[in-house]
Amino acid sequence: MKKLVAILMVLTLAMSALVVSASAAQTDKESTGATGITVHYYTEKGTPSVYYWNALPENISTEYPGVKMTSEGNNYYRYTFSSVSKINLQFIESDGTQGKELTRNTNSGTNEFWYKGNRWYNKQPSDTEYERTDLREDSIYFVITTRFYDGDKSNNVHCWEDGKANNPDTDPAWRGDFKGLIQKLDYIKALGFSAIWITPVVENASGYDYHGYHAFDFTKVDPRYESDDTSYQDLIDAAHEKGLKIIQDVVFNHSGNFGEANLAPMFTKDYSNLGSSDCMNVIPDSTLAKNYSGYSNMLPADQYQSRLAVMKEDVNDTAHNYHHDKSLSYGSYTEQTGQMAGDCVDINTENPSVVKYLTDAYSKYLDMGVDAFRMDTEKHINRWTLNHAFFPVFNQYKNFHLFGEVCARYHGAYNEGGSSDSCFFYTWSETESAWQNNWSNSDWKSNYDNSVKHFQAHQNRSFDQTSDNVYLNGLSYHTPDYSKANGTSTIDFPMHWAFKDASSAFGAAKGEDSLYNDATWAVTYVDSHDYGPDGQEKTRYQGGASAWAENMDLMFTFRGIPCIYYGSEIEFKKDVPIDVGPNEPLDKTGRAYFGDHLEGSVTASDYGKYTASGTVASTLDAPLSKHLEKLNQIRRAVPALQKGQYTTDSNYVDGNMAYIRRYTNSSVDSLACVTISGDATFKGLPNGTYIDAVTGDKKVVTGGTLSTSGASGQGNMRVYVLQNSSSEVNGAIGDTDLTYLK
């Protein structure tokens, strides 16, 4: 009887399969109807076919090479799949060329898609390419993608050291994703920001890699960020559709210690087992497998040393893809050739083949439309190397900008290595003949030796180049001289380090500005995912809301590009340790999940203008959130606050934190008089009408002098803008009934 039942079950399953197969075979004609998925494909080769399979909820498919698509003119072709919510497909050109295997579904709320130039769009793309613009026109909101907003719980996953950190299943380290970021782009725009700095997107591998700084393959986007219907390209396109820029965090200095797919291939990764280090499978013919056959039976510490040996020993890394220096000493050249941390193995950036691999890999992201790079650990690469091998590649992209992290936790302009590892130093090209045109495209050792000599040659604290690019000439704007610039900027670490209060930061900035090629490009922030200011460097900023408001006033009106770390608008996790590795749950650190504060709905009609409901409405209604909304609106309306040069000269300015900024081009003459948390007098001004963008107060200047009043109080300020044909300030900008800016 048991055998008979088994036979009947087999026959039943077989008949079912035949039914499904028959059903699938009947779907090789274009479907019609109001529901389902419609795809449009652009090609100049003639009528293509679409091959498809594995649809939901009905498993429809067709025979290769698929069915012909319908022409709709202008080289676009259409096909509609009715009554489906998901489809796998492949476009086949008329000459038989196969496209990539693709997936579309309706989870994103749309069912019509356009595919052009290897990119999906949610509407027919413009015939003109997306154009980047001057980054100084923007303000930056910085997020750790995995800790911002969870848009797809199906891709949530633990790091294998989540257990050590005690991160619960409700809050795995890999939680936020691209889909969640897309869903909350309107929140960022509602705050008034127009650029988003996201942590690295490349595939990672380490025990605690949720942040993205332990690269495993520079050419691939880590799949843990993506969803079936949401790729990195979708995020870039969605941001651009809302008028927001994407700033991608990039790492040239190091990879993780599990090797890198092209520089030191040792492992493949099993994405079905990410919660355990067993997800890393040794490649059978790799150097690791050949030289350390007993790897799987080693203790973890010995496994780590064997991996390092593969990457850093001459006998193993014969191509010298990594630097083989074993130790790092800050203030010496080895901070650019040694390994700074266990999970950050130093790449040989002087090796021409390595440089080509890295620049090719990252150029792909530029071709996707990324607007700018934030370069991690810049001071750990020699400036001569960057100027010869890296920057020229990226400077070819119009209006693309790169700003680097030259970590300088020192007061004053100079870092521990003198000029060699100071922020300002990295904004200059090689102006000395000894360091021009001597990069080798074949000899890594020659390049390595030159990088060491370059560091040592500039270990002085008397840099002999200065610039007036940031300063007004009297009260006149002058065209900056970029003949000695390398086309990049840095995060202003000395200003950041002094940001215990706005006055200290202001003094630090003024003291260093002549050493930058042009400090109007410097990115300014108070705290980040790594550090707070001196005295509270290990915690998120704890100075209080009034001090925060004053800091923001300075950042959004003084020279430089302001940047705010996610959650600062509500003093999120203030006075909490920023990063303790896997030694505490992430929720107890400054890298905690922020999404709970973003639940609800928000729709931004413009920067700082929105409707919202639910928890996110309360978040946007917080005093510092409202403060940022107004600051962003003011900065966007006044070009002088974006790109203007400045003066604090006593011939023109009398006040504590007070300055005049001006920007002039063929169509704009923007002049603003700014005073932070106190009144000031401005002299030698052009006569005319000045309107305060904060309150709407109007002053008519007839004798060149303007005196402010009522600006006292921490977090308050005045921004008097000269009225002319290019001024957009006709009264108070933004809300006037605020805790600050009143």
XYZ file of C-alpha atoms in Angstrom:
742
model
C 0.000 0.000 0.000
C 2.831 2.451 0.862
C 4.452 1.765 -2.525
C 1.133 2.373 -4.298
C 0.641 5.683 -2.506
C 4.154 6.738 -3.422
C 3.584 5.898 -7.095
C 0.337 7.902 -7.122
C 2.108 10.918 -5.555
C 4.831 10.800 -8.190
C 2.235 10.643 -10.985
C 0.316 13.564 -9.445
C 3.481 15.718 -9.259
C 4.359 14.822 -12.823
C 0.912 15.845 -14.090
C 1.177 19.103 -12.157
C 4.514 19.824 -13.788
C 2.997 19.187 -17.212
C 0.182 21.624 -16.443
C 2.657 24.307 -15.326
C 4.810 23.659 -18.398
C 1.813 23.888 -20.688
C 0.726 27.097 -19.016
C 4.214 28.584 -19.430
C 4.401 27.547 -23.063
C 1.281 29.528 -23.833
C 2.782 32.899 -22.856
C 5.064 33.655 -25.773
C 2.828 36.397 -27.131
C 2.713 39.964 -25.850
C 0.145 40.331 -23.095
C -2.164 43.286 -22.856
C -4.041 44.777 -19.952
C -3.858 47.483 -17.333
C -1.975 45.426 -14.728
C 1.423 43.734 -14.814
C 4.826 45.060 -15.840
C 5.746 47.054 -18.947
C 9.369 47.404 -20.046
C 10.778 49.806 -22.646
C 14.178 49.101 -24.177
C 16.434 51.491 -26.099
C 18.602 50.122 -28.908
C 19.909 51.428 -32.214
C 20.372 47.940 -33.715
C 16.804 47.268 -34.799
C 13.955 45.284 -33.266
C 15.164 43.293 -30.235
C 13.623 40.290 -28.508
C 12.890 39.816 -24.825
C 13.589 36.456 -23.222
C 11.855 35.909 -19.863
C 11.322 33.312 -17.148
C 10.360 32.786 -13.481
C 7.570 35.298 -13.159
C 5.327 35.757 -10.134
C 2.626 34.987 -9.198
C 2.271 32.834 -12.343
C 5.406 31.099 -13.597
C 5.369 32.320 -17.194
C 8.342 31.914 -19.520
C 9.273 31.769 -23.203
C 11.711 29.901 -25.413
C 15.104 31.494 -26.135
C 15.716 33.942 -27.785
C 12.323 35.222 -26.697
C 9.658 37.244 -28.474
C 9.975 40.350 -30.602
C 9.317 43.662 -28.906
C 7.016 46.339 -30.348
C 8.554 49.485 -31.812
C 7.339 52.768 -30.327
C 9.684 55.094 -32.237
C 12.915 56.918 -31.404
C 14.740 53.573 -31.001
C 12.515 52.472 -28.102
C 10.758 49.090 -28.014
C 8.017 47.912 -25.631
C 6.778 44.686 -24.099
C 4.046 44.185 -21.476
C 3.668 41.241 -19.095
C 0.111 41.216 -17.746
C -0.917 39.965 -14.306
C 2.630 39.613 -13.016
C 4.343 41.284 -10.063
C 7.875 40.041 -10.852
C 9.679 38.981 -14.015
C 13.221 37.838 -14.869
C 14.234 38.964 -18.345
C 17.034 39.446 -20.821
C 17.090 41.699 -23.866
C 18.466 40.039 -27.025
C 19.662 42.361 -29.782
C 18.697 41.754 -33.411
C 22.264 40.560 -34.077
C 22.014 38.006 -31.268
C 23.984 39.970 -28.668
C 22.785 39.054 -25.178
C 22.163 41.687 -22.528
C 22.511 41.168 -18.785
C 20.051 39.027 -16.857
C 17.646 41.467 -15.231
C 14.766 41.504 -12.756
C 11.862 43.908 -12.378
C 9.020 43.846 -9.888
C 6.277 46.121 -8.654
C 7.448 46.387 -5.028
C 8.635 49.951 -5.581
C 5.097 51.092 -6.418
C 5.599 51.388 -10.174
C 5.059 48.863 -12.960
C 6.608 50.642 -15.939
C 10.346 50.762 -16.547
C 12.789 52.066 -19.189
C 16.173 50.449 -19.849
C 18.844 52.500 -21.620
C 22.623 52.400 -21.481
C 22.647 49.483 -19.018
C 20.492 51.446 -16.562
C 16.888 51.184 -15.417
C 14.745 54.303 -15.126
C 11.257 54.829 -13.720
C 10.458 57.267 -16.518
C 11.765 57.769 -20.020
C 15.242 59.206 -19.596
C 16.131 62.553 -21.059
C 18.202 62.614 -24.231
C 20.690 64.813 -22.397
C 22.993 63.321 -19.784
C 22.718 64.269 -16.145
C 25.078 67.158 -15.446
C 27.016 67.632 -12.245
C 27.250 71.099 -10.713
C 29.574 72.934 -8.332
C 29.484 71.070 -4.993
C 29.822 74.348 -3.091
C 26.215 75.074 -4.002
C 25.172 72.148 -1.791
C 25.044 71.174 1.839
C 25.761 67.576 2.804
C 23.832 65.089 4.931
C 26.034 62.122 5.898
C 24.577 58.686 6.576
C 25.869 55.218 7.359
C 23.558 53.469 4.925
C 23.081 50.355 7.050
C 22.110 52.419 10.087
C 19.771 54.963 8.494
C 16.499 53.382 7.345
C 15.413 49.794 6.734
C 13.383 49.647 3.542
C 13.660 45.899 2.971
C 13.744 43.528 5.933
C 14.473 40.575 3.637
C 18.078 41.721 3.182
C 18.747 42.285 6.897
C 21.641 40.152 8.079
C 24.042 39.819 10.991
C 27.786 40.287 10.688
C 29.507 37.233 12.113
C 30.726 39.353 15.043
C 27.208 40.578 15.823
C 27.100 37.901 18.513
C 30.142 39.383 20.216
C 28.533 42.829 19.988
C 25.196 41.475 21.261
C 23.312 43.009 18.356
C 19.854 41.379 18.574
C 17.891 39.928 15.671
C 15.725 43.041 15.767
C 18.783 45.214 15.075
C 21.372 43.364 12.964
C 24.368 45.413 11.874
C 23.317 45.187 8.208
C 19.873 46.763 8.490
C 19.430 49.954 6.476
C 19.659 49.673 2.696
C 19.356 51.522 -0.599
C 15.620 50.952 -0.692
C 15.221 52.556 2.728
C 17.372 55.496 1.718
C 15.237 56.031 -1.380
C 12.111 55.975 0.782
C 13.546 58.735 2.983
C 15.123 60.989 0.373
C 12.229 63.377 0.969
C 13.209 63.581 4.650
C 16.702 64.729 3.702
C 15.299 67.220 1.211
C 12.766 68.392 3.797
C 15.692 69.355 6.036
C 16.965 71.379 3.083
C 20.002 69.291 2.121
C 20.875 68.720 -1.523
C 23.727 66.184 -1.265
C 23.982 62.852 0.549
C 27.314 61.342 1.554
C 26.929 57.583 1.902
C 29.420 55.106 3.326
C 31.300 52.798 0.887
C 29.130 50.621 -1.352
C 31.702 48.068 -2.543
C 31.519 44.413 -1.519
C 33.015 43.903 1.952
C 34.310 41.034 4.067
C 35.212 41.086 7.741
C 33.672 40.134 11.036
C 32.108 43.584 11.412
C 31.865 45.098 7.953
C 28.470 46.847 8.046
C 30.169 50.232 7.532
C 31.770 49.320 4.207
C 35.441 50.149 4.831
C 36.782 46.563 4.516
C 36.702 46.027 0.749
C 36.531 42.504 -0.694
C 35.856 43.469 -4.319
C 36.136 47.076 -5.490
C 34.278 46.342 -8.711
C 31.061 45.067 -7.107
C 28.328 46.679 -5.059
C 27.718 44.739 -1.859
C 24.443 42.826 -2.398
C 23.417 43.386 1.216
C 22.548 46.982 0.308
C 20.327 45.985 -2.595
C 16.876 44.459 -3.055
C 15.282 42.534 -5.908
C 13.860 45.771 -7.247
C 16.396 48.289 -5.937
C 19.991 48.581 -7.119
C 22.655 51.204 -6.485
C 21.768 52.674 -9.870
C 18.172 53.028 -8.679
C 19.362 55.023 -5.668
C 21.477 57.353 -7.810
C 18.635 57.906 -10.254
C 16.036 58.424 -7.511
C 18.267 60.993 -5.795
C 18.831 62.867 -9.041
C 15.109 62.919 -9.775
C 14.633 64.762 -6.476
C 17.483 67.189 -7.119
C 19.838 65.463 -4.674
C 23.475 64.497 -5.257
C 25.130 61.245 -4.228
C 28.599 61.488 -2.672
C 30.186 58.033 -2.539
C 32.722 57.214 0.147
C 35.746 55.598 -1.527
C 38.824 53.807 -0.216
C 42.066 53.609 -2.213
C 44.383 53.038 0.740
C 43.386 49.588 1.940
C 41.241 46.516 1.612
C 40.060 44.164 4.330
C 42.318 41.373 5.578
C 40.422 38.633 3.725
C 42.069 39.811 0.539
C 40.498 41.465 -2.468
C 39.019 39.674 -5.450
C 41.561 41.036 -7.923
C 44.529 42.114 -5.777
C 44.736 39.099 -3.459
C 42.086 36.467 -4.269
C 41.870 34.032 -1.352
C 38.167 33.442 -0.693
C 34.744 33.233 -2.199
C 31.807 34.296 -0.060
C 28.751 32.197 0.791
C 25.912 34.695 1.132
C 23.609 32.069 2.606
C 25.772 31.808 5.722
C 26.840 35.368 6.532
C 26.284 35.056 10.268
C 29.373 32.859 10.544
C 32.984 33.212 9.447
C 32.383 29.886 7.689
C 30.859 31.967 4.886
C 34.427 32.597 3.703
C 35.492 29.656 1.526
C 39.133 29.259 0.527
C 39.678 29.322 -3.245
C 41.209 25.901 -4.079
C 44.052 27.126 -6.319
C 44.785 30.340 -4.423
C 48.117 31.201 -2.836
C 46.469 30.748 0.544
C 45.340 27.196 -0.310
C 48.708 26.215 -1.757
C 50.893 27.608 1.027
C 48.592 27.101 4.007
C 46.817 23.822 3.309
C 45.868 23.446 6.968
C 44.207 26.861 7.103
C 40.777 25.558 8.139
C 42.287 23.853 11.207
C 44.300 26.848 12.404
C 43.426 29.031 15.358
C 41.844 32.366 14.332
C 45.002 34.322 15.196
C 47.108 32.031 13.012
C 44.581 32.236 10.195
C 44.856 36.019 10.329
C 48.659 35.876 10.135
C 48.501 33.512 7.172
C 46.183 35.899 5.328
C 48.537 38.793 6.014
C 51.451 36.701 4.792
C 49.694 36.123 1.484
C 49.103 39.855 1.090
C 52.311 41.323 2.534
C 55.214 38.880 2.071
C 57.506 39.150 -0.950
C 57.413 35.417 -1.582
C 53.613 35.402 -1.822
C 52.654 38.842 -3.148
C 55.140 38.730 -6.006
C 53.220 41.373 -7.947
C 53.520 43.735 -4.973
C 49.847 44.655 -4.996
C 50.165 45.541 -1.303
C 52.745 47.489 0.662
C 54.938 45.061 2.579
C 55.932 47.446 5.377
C 54.931 45.770 8.626
C 54.493 48.693 10.999
C 53.120 52.210 10.895
C 54.613 55.169 12.711
C 52.553 58.356 12.666
C 54.499 61.393 11.542
C 56.861 59.307 9.385
C 56.580 58.054 5.817
C 55.370 54.664 7.085
C 51.975 56.165 7.843
C 51.616 56.046 4.043
C 53.105 52.590 3.480
C 52.344 50.693 6.688
C 49.161 49.051 7.903
C 47.083 51.286 10.156
C 44.676 48.633 11.505
C 44.094 44.890 11.457
C 41.216 45.118 9.007
C 42.893 47.732 6.821
C 45.703 46.125 4.819
C 47.692 48.775 2.984
C 47.418 48.643 -0.807
C 50.472 49.467 -2.915
C 49.173 52.667 -4.449
C 52.546 53.198 -6.133
C 52.051 50.116 -8.329
C 50.803 51.297 -11.765
C 48.757 48.128 -12.380
C 47.058 48.529 -9.001
C 46.316 52.178 -9.743
C 44.727 51.250 -13.057
C 42.580 48.602 -11.389
C 41.370 51.009 -8.701
C 40.739 53.955 -11.002
C 38.944 51.739 -13.533
C 36.797 50.252 -10.766
C 35.817 53.627 -9.340
C 35.325 55.266 -12.735
C 32.446 52.837 -13.204
C 30.625 54.534 -10.333
C 31.209 57.921 -11.920
C 29.713 56.611 -15.141
C 26.644 55.587 -13.110
C 26.201 59.234 -12.145
C 27.850 59.557 -8.724
C 28.391 63.286 -8.146
C 31.407 63.358 -5.830
C 33.794 61.175 -3.833
C 34.684 61.450 -0.182
C 38.111 59.792 -0.048
C 38.766 57.805 3.109
C 42.235 57.818 4.789
C 43.752 60.267 2.316
C 46.724 61.130 4.510
C 47.767 57.468 4.279
C 48.540 57.940 0.568
C 51.312 60.213 -0.584
C 50.232 63.440 -2.290
C 52.755 62.971 -5.105
C 51.184 59.579 -5.826
C 47.656 60.969 -5.827
C 48.570 63.932 -8.013
C 50.241 61.773 -10.649
C 48.179 58.586 -10.682
C 44.702 59.098 -9.213
C 43.454 62.671 -9.421
C 44.053 63.167 -13.174
C 41.672 60.266 -13.898
C 38.784 61.721 -11.897
C 39.440 65.346 -12.845
C 38.421 64.467 -16.403
C 34.777 64.433 -15.271
C 33.254 67.907 -15.508
C 32.182 69.363 -12.142
C 33.042 66.113 -10.400
C 34.643 66.815 -7.028
C 36.706 64.764 -4.613
C 37.314 65.737 -0.995
C 39.569 63.700 1.249
C 39.856 62.728 4.882
C 43.255 63.915 6.072
C 42.806 62.999 9.709
C 44.645 65.718 11.645
C 43.693 65.716 15.303
C 45.898 68.682 16.100
C 45.275 72.330 16.856
C 46.691 74.522 14.141
C 47.166 73.947 10.443
C 50.049 71.468 10.664
C 49.640 67.780 11.390
C 52.132 65.473 13.098
C 54.141 64.889 9.897
C 54.608 68.585 9.204
C 53.305 69.673 5.813
C 53.402 66.119 4.412
C 50.228 64.894 6.114
C 48.388 68.188 6.701
C 44.974 68.991 5.265
C 45.958 72.088 3.297
C 48.924 70.263 1.695
C 46.617 67.886 -0.184
C 44.912 70.713 -2.110
C 48.034 71.629 -4.126
C 49.549 70.206 -7.287
C 53.243 69.376 -7.569
C 54.780 72.780 -8.196
C 58.425 71.864 -7.585
C 60.321 70.600 -10.627
C 61.798 67.708 -8.630
C 58.338 66.183 -8.293
C 56.929 66.833 -11.732
C 56.621 64.259 -14.529
C 58.557 61.536 -12.703
C 55.830 58.934 -12.218
C 56.734 55.568 -13.752
C 54.060 53.557 -15.555
C 56.096 50.370 -15.180
C 58.337 50.503 -12.098
C 56.438 50.391 -8.788
C 59.663 50.455 -6.758
C 60.748 53.727 -8.339
C 57.371 55.211 -7.487
C 57.538 53.846 -3.960
C 60.985 55.382 -3.400
C 59.797 58.722 -4.742
C 56.753 58.724 -2.470
C 58.997 58.165 0.562
C 61.352 60.950 -0.513
C 58.410 63.265 -1.174
C 57.055 62.755 2.341
C 60.455 63.340 3.901
C 61.134 66.413 1.774
C 58.002 68.100 3.123
C 58.299 67.251 6.816
C 58.555 70.933 7.631
C 56.196 73.271 9.422
C 56.894 76.250 7.195
C 54.954 75.574 4.015
C 56.162 78.083 1.437
C 52.992 78.410 -0.646
C 50.066 80.640 0.208
C 46.886 81.607 -1.586
C 44.445 84.500 -1.480
C 41.740 82.514 -3.296
C 39.503 82.524 -0.222
C 39.914 86.240 0.559
C 38.185 89.299 -0.850
C 40.396 91.996 -2.319
C 39.120 94.756 -0.091
C 35.421 94.139 -0.668
C 35.857 92.962 -4.270
C 35.626 89.387 -5.431
C 38.503 88.299 -7.673
C 38.854 85.307 -9.970
C 40.645 82.509 -8.066
C 44.029 81.372 -9.343
C 43.813 77.596 -9.735
C 47.042 77.189 -11.693
C 48.628 75.366 -8.738
C 45.522 73.524 -7.529
C 45.126 69.764 -7.936
C 41.346 69.992 -8.333
C 40.444 68.429 -4.970
C 39.734 69.541 -1.407
C 39.728 68.051 2.069
C 37.605 67.885 5.170
C 38.746 70.737 7.396
C 40.027 68.669 10.312
C 41.684 71.538 12.239
C 38.344 73.387 12.248
C 36.513 70.167 13.203
C 39.008 69.511 16.001
C 38.421 73.011 17.402
C 34.618 72.745 17.289
C 34.122 72.534 21.037
C 32.395 75.835 20.279
C 31.837 78.002 17.229
C 34.227 80.756 18.273
C 37.157 78.345 18.594
C 36.365 76.762 15.229
C 36.128 80.194 13.606
C 39.544 81.138 14.952
C 41.073 77.851 13.792
C 39.715 78.292 10.266
C 40.993 81.849 9.913
C 44.428 80.739 11.104
C 44.872 78.157 8.338
C 43.012 79.529 5.333
C 45.973 81.107 3.533
C 47.624 77.668 3.332
C 44.769 76.012 1.417
C 44.679 76.543 -2.314
C 41.030 77.565 -1.877
C 39.306 76.991 1.452
C 35.862 77.708 -0.028
C 35.986 74.043 -1.117
C 36.809 72.652 2.341
C 34.107 70.411 3.844
C 33.251 71.366 7.415
C 31.616 69.291 10.146
C 31.404 69.152 13.927
C 31.340 65.380 14.430
C 31.146 62.247 12.307
C 31.103 58.439 12.379
C 34.708 58.553 13.631
C 35.380 61.553 15.845
C 33.968 64.467 17.750
C 35.966 67.639 18.500
C 38.953 67.706 20.836
C 37.913 66.938 24.402
C 34.966 64.842 23.275
C 36.571 63.086 20.341
C 35.177 59.675 21.253
C 31.548 60.756 21.622
C 28.865 62.408 19.558
C 28.701 66.153 20.148
C 27.530 67.002 23.660
C 27.702 70.799 23.765
C 23.927 71.223 23.917
C 21.283 72.424 21.474
C 22.187 76.118 21.684
C 25.848 75.391 20.970
C 24.781 73.115 18.105
C 22.648 75.921 16.659
C 25.564 78.334 16.850
C 27.914 75.799 15.234
C 25.443 75.320 12.401
C 25.067 79.081 11.912
C 28.813 79.319 11.365
C 29.073 76.284 9.070
C 26.222 77.381 6.825
C 27.390 80.975 6.337
C 31.208 80.850 6.560
C 33.484 79.521 3.818
C 33.348 75.811 3.036
C 30.713 73.151 2.369
C 28.700 72.282 5.512
C 28.119 68.651 6.440
C 25.839 67.224 9.141
C 26.097 63.642 10.445
C 22.754 61.853 10.524
C 20.645 62.471 13.624
C 22.421 65.642 14.747
C 19.176 67.456 13.961
C 17.709 65.905 17.127
C 21.012 65.516 19.048
C 20.774 61.798 18.356
C 22.924 59.769 20.775
C 24.648 62.867 22.151
C 27.514 62.132 24.562
C 27.457 58.451 23.505
C 30.633 56.699 22.286
C 30.756 56.931 18.502
C 32.390 53.609 17.680
C 33.470 50.781 19.978
C 33.685 48.026 17.374
C 31.938 44.750 18.242
C 32.277 45.387 21.987
C 28.806 46.895 22.551
C 25.502 46.707 20.700
C 25.318 49.319 17.955
C 22.249 50.794 19.621
C 24.463 51.973 22.476
C 26.816 53.844 20.126
C 26.807 56.861 17.844
C 26.216 54.472 14.950
C 22.798 53.414 16.206
C 19.845 52.807 13.886
C 18.011 56.052 13.121
C 14.979 54.671 11.306
C 12.689 54.651 14.330
C 12.700 58.457 14.127
C 11.740 58.372 10.436
C 8.580 56.280 10.537
C 5.605 57.900 8.884
C 5.230 59.868 5.693
C 7.060 62.902 4.340
C 6.836 64.561 0.929
C 9.183 67.441 0.093
C 7.933 69.898 -2.503
C 11.217 71.823 -2.326
C 14.262 72.129 -0.104
C 12.977 72.796 3.412
C 9.335 72.692 2.276
C 7.277 69.593 2.962
C 4.248 67.864 4.409
C 4.713 65.085 6.953
C 2.812 62.847 9.336
C 3.703 60.316 11.985
C 6.980 60.115 13.896
C 8.975 61.699 11.080
C 6.831 64.822 11.398
C 7.921 65.154 15.028
C 11.556 64.626 14.023
C 11.277 67.398 11.447
C 9.617 69.635 14.020
C 12.538 69.414 16.477
C 14.219 72.792 17.180
C 17.484 71.918 15.432
C 15.648 70.383 12.483
C 13.718 73.620 11.990
C 16.989 75.492 12.425
C 18.617 73.474 9.637
C 15.641 73.947 7.345
C 15.986 77.713 7.594
C 19.789 77.686 7.330
C 19.644 75.563 4.198
C 17.060 77.852 2.624
C 19.125 80.940 3.409
C 22.329 79.410 2.052
C 20.603 78.290 -1.166
C 19.260 81.789 -1.764
C 22.564 83.639 -1.322
C 25.423 82.689 -3.718
C 27.906 84.597 -1.539
C 27.323 82.052 1.233
C 28.059 79.188 -1.165
C 31.079 80.297 -3.191
C 31.966 83.716 -1.870
C 35.335 84.931 -0.694
C 35.397 86.644 2.713
C 37.002 89.316 4.826
C 37.267 89.900 8.556
C 39.581 92.885 8.068
C 38.948 95.535 10.746
C 38.733 98.141 8.003
C 35.446 96.510 7.024
C 34.254 94.414 9.963
C 33.884 95.159 13.669
C 32.456 92.197 15.579
C 33.364 88.916 17.256
C 32.225 86.242 14.799
C 31.470 88.575 11.907
C 32.505 88.630 8.256
C 31.570 89.878 4.816
C 31.255 87.419 1.930
C 30.933 88.223 -1.749
C 30.674 86.256 -4.967
C 30.644 87.816 -8.428
C 30.402 86.404 -11.932
C 29.000 87.620 -15.248
C 25.398 87.483 -14.015
C 25.614 87.550 -10.211
C 26.917 89.997 -7.644
C 26.041 88.630 -4.219
C 27.222 90.340 -1.034
C 26.289 89.314 2.512
C 27.216 90.754 5.918
C 27.086 88.040 8.586
C 27.319 88.167 12.353
C 26.997 85.105 14.617
C 25.551 85.364 18.155
C 26.264 89.050 18.516
C 25.924 92.436 16.867
C 28.482 93.886 14.478
C 29.285 96.928 12.376
C 30.232 96.640 8.705
C 32.089 99.482 6.993
C 33.090 100.544 3.494
C 30.030 98.848 2.003
C 28.427 99.703 -1.326
C 25.500 101.992 -0.636
C 22.061 100.513 -1.155
C 19.353 98.491 0.535
C 20.285 95.479 2.648
C 17.709 92.924 3.855
C 18.334 90.479 6.690
C 17.533 86.976 5.429
C 16.849 85.881 9.024
C 14.245 88.469 10.101
C 13.450 90.468 6.967
C 14.736 93.674 8.568
C 15.634 96.303 5.958
C 18.476 98.809 6.246
C 19.307 101.537 3.737
C 23.048 102.237 3.674
C 24.041 105.711 2.495
C 27.431 106.223 4.141
C 28.921 102.768 3.676
C 28.174 101.606 7.232
C 25.672 99.016 8.469
C 25.180 98.194 12.149
C 23.171 95.178 13.216
C 21.000 94.854 16.308
C 19.048 92.114 18.025
C 21.386 89.309 16.973
C 22.525 88.527 20.509
C 21.964 85.096 21.961
C 23.669 81.801 21.175
C 22.278 80.299 17.976
C 21.101 83.629 16.623
C 22.614 85.583 13.711
C 22.015 88.225 11.067
C 22.657 87.902 7.318
C 22.187 91.260 5.593
C 22.159 90.844 1.807
C 22.707 93.676 -0.658
C 19.673 94.101 -2.897
C 20.333 94.144 -6.644
C 19.090 92.436 -9.778
C 20.704 89.119 -8.772
C 19.478 89.003 -5.180
C 16.826 86.446 -4.237
C 16.326 87.890 -0.756
C 13.200 90.009 -0.533
C 12.448 89.446 3.141
C 12.833 86.819 5.824
C 13.621 83.399 4.394
C 11.872 80.436 5.988
C 10.035 80.353 9.293
C 10.454 83.235 11.716
C 8.879 81.642 14.785
C 11.815 79.421 15.794
C 13.780 78.593 18.927
C 16.878 80.041 17.266
C 17.360 82.489 14.386
C 14.905 85.075 15.664
